[in-house]
PDB file of C-alpha atoms in Angstrom:
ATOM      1  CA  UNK A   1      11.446 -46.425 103.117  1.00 59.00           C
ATOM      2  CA  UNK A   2      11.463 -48.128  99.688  1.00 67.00           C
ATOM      3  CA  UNK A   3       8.075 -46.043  98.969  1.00 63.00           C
ATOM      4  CA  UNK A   4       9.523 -43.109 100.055  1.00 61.00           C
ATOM      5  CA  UNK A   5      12.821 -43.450  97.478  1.00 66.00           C
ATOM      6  CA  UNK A   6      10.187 -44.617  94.707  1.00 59.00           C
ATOM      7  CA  UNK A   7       8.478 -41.273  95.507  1.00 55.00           C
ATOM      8  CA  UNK A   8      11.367 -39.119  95.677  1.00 61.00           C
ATOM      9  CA  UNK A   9      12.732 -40.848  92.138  1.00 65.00           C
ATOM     10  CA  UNK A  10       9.769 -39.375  89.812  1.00 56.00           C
ATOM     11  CA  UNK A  11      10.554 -36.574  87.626  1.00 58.00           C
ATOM     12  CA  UNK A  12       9.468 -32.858  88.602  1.00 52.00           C
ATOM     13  CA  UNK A  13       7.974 -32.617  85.293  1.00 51.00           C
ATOM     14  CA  UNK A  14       6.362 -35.481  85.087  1.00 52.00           C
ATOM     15  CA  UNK A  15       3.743 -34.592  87.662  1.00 51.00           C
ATOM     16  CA  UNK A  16       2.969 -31.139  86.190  1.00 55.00           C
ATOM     17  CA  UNK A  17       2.525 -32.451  82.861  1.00 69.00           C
ATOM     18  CA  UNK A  18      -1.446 -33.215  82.975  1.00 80.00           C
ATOM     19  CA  UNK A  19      -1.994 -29.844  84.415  1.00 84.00           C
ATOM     20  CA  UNK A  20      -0.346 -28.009  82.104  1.00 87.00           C
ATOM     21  CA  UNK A  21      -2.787 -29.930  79.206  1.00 89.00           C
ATOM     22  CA  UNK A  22      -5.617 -29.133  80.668  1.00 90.00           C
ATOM     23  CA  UNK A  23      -4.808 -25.404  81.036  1.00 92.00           C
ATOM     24  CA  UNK A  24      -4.034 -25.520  77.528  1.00 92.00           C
ATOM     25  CA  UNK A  25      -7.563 -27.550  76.351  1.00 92.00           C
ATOM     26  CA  UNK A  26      -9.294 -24.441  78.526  1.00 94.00           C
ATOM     27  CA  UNK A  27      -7.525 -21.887  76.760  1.00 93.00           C
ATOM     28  CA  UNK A  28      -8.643 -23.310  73.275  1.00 94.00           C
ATOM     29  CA  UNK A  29     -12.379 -23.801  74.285  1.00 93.00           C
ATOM     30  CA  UNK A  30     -11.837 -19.745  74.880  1.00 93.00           C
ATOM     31  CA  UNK A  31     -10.216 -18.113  72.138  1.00 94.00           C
ATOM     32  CA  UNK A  32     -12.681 -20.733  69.617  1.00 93.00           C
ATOM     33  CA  UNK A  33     -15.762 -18.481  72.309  1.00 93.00           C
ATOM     34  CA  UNK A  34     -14.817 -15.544  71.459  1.00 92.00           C
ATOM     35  CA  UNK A  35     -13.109 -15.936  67.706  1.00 93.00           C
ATOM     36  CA  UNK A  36     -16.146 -18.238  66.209  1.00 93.00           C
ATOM     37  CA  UNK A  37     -19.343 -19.024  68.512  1.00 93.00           C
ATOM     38  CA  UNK A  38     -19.853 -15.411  70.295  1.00 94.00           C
ATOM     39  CA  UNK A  39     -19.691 -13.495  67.133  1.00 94.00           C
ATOM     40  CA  UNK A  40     -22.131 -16.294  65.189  1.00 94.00           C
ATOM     41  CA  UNK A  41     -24.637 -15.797  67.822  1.00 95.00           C
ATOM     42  CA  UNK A  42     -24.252 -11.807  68.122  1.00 95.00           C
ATOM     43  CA  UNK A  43     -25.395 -12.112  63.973  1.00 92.00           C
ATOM     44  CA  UNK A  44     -28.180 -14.436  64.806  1.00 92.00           C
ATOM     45  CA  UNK A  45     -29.538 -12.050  67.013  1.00 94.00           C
ATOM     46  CA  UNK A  46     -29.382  -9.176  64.781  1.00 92.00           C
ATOM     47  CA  UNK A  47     -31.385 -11.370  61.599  1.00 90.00           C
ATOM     48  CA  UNK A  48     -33.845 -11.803  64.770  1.00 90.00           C
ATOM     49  CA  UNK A  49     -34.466  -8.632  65.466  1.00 92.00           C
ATOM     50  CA  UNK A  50     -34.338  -7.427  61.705  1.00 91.00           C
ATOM     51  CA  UNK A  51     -37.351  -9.692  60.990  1.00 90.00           C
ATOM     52  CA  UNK A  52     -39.077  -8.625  64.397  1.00 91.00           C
ATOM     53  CA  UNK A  53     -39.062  -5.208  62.747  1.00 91.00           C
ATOM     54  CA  UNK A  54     -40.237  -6.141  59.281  1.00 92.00           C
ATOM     55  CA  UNK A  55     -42.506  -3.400  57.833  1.00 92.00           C
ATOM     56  CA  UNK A  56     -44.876  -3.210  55.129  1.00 94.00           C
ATOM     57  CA  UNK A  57     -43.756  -1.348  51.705  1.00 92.00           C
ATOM     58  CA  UNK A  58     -39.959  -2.659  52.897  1.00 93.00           C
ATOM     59  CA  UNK A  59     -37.137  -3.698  50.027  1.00 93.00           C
ATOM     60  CA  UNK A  60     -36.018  -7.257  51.160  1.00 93.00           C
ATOM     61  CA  UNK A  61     -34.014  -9.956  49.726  1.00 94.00           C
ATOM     62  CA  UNK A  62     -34.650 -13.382  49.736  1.00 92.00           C
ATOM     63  CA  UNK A  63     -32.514 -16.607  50.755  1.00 91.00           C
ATOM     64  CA  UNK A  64     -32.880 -17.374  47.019  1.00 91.00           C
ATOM     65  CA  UNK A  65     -31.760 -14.074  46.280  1.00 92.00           C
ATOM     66  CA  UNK A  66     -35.356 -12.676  44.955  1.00 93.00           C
ATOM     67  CA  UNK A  67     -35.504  -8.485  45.667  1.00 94.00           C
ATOM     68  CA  UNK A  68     -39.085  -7.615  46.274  1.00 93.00           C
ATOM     69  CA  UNK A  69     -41.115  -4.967  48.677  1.00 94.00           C
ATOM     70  CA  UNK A  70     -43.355  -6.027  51.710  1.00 94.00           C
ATOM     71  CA  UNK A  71     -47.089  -6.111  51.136  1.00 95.00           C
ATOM     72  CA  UNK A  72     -48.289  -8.133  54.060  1.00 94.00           C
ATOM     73  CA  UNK A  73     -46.819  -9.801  57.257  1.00 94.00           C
ATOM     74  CA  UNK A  74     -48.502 -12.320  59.068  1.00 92.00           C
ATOM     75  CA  UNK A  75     -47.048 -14.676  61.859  1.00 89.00           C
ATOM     76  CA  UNK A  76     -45.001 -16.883  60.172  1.00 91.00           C
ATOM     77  CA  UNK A  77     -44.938 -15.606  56.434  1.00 94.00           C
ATOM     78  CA  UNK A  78     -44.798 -12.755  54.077  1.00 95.00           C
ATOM     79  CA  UNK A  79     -46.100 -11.677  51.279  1.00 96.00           C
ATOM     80  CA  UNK A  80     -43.392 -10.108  49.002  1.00 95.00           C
ATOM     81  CA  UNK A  81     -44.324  -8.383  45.982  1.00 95.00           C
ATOM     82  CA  UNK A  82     -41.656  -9.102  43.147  1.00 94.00           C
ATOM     83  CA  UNK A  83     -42.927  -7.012  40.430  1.00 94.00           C
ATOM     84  CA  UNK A  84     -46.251  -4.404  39.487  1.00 92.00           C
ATOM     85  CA  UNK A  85     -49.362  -7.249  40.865  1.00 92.00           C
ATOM     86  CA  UNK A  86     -46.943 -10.778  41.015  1.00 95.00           C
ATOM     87  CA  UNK A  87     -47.168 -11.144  44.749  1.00 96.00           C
ATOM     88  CA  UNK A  88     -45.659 -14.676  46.271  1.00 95.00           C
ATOM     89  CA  UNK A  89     -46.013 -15.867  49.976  1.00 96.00           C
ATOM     90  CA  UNK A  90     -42.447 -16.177  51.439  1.00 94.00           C
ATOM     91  CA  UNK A  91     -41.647 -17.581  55.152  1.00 94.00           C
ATOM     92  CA  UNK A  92     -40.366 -15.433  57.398  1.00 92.00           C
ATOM     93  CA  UNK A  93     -37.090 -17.014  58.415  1.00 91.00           C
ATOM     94  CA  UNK A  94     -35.669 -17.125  54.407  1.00 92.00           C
ATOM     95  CA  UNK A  95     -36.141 -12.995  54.686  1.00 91.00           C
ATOM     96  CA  UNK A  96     -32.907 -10.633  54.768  1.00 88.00           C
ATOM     97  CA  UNK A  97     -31.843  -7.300  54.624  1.00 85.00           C
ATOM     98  CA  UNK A  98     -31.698  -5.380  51.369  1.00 80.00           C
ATOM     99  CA  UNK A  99     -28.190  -3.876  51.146  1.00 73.00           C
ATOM    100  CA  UNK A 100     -29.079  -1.615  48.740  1.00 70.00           C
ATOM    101  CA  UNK A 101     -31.832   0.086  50.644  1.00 58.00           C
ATOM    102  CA  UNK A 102     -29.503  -0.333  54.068  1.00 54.00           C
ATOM    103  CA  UNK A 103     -26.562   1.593  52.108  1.00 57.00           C
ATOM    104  CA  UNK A 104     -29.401   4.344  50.605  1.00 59.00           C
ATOM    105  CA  UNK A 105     -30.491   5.079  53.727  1.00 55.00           C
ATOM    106  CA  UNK A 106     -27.027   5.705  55.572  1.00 50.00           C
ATOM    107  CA  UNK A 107     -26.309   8.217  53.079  1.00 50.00           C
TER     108      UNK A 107
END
C-alpha cells in the first residue's frame, strides 16, 4: 500500500513533461527541413543540372567572378575564353550561371 500512495502522490505534470520535450525537439528538426536543408539541396541540384547542360559558345561566370564564353568542355574542365584568343582551363564545379545572359534571354 505504501507504493501505491507513493504512486498516487506524483504530480500529473510531472509525468508528461519528457513527452512534451521531445515533441517539441521533433518539431524543430522539421521546420530547420524545410526552412534551411530542403531548399539548400533543391539549389544544389539546379547548379547540377546547369553544368550537366553546359554548351559550347555559352556566357558563364566564374567562382572568382571571371565572365568568359565556352570554347571546349571536357569531363571534368572547361575551357573558357576570357577575351579575343586568351583561353584558360577552368574546372567544372567553380562554373555558374551568367545573369546577364539568363535575364537577356527571358526578355
Amino acid at each position: 500500500m505504501n507504493v501505491l500512495t507513493v504512486l498516487l502522490q506524483v504530480p500529473a505534470g510531472a509525468a508528461g513533461g519528457g513527452g512534451m520535450m521531445w515533441i517539441m525537439l521533433i518539431a524543430m528538426f522539421v521546420i530547420m527541413y524545410f526552412f534551411m536543408i530542403r531548399p539548400q539541396n533543391k539549389k544544389q541540384k539546379e547548379i547540377a543540372n546547369f553544368r550537366k547542360s553546359l554548351q559550347v559558345n555559352q556566357n558563364v561566370i566564374t567562382a572568382g567572378g571571371i565572365h568568359g564564353t565556352i570554347k571546349e568542355i571536357a569531363d571534368d574542365y572547361i575551357v573558357l575564353e576570357i577575351a579575343s584568343n586568351v583561353k584558360i582551363k577552368i574546372d567544372k564545379n567553380s562554373i555558374f550561371a551568367d545573369a546577364s545572359a539568363a535575364s537577356n534571354q527571358s526578355k
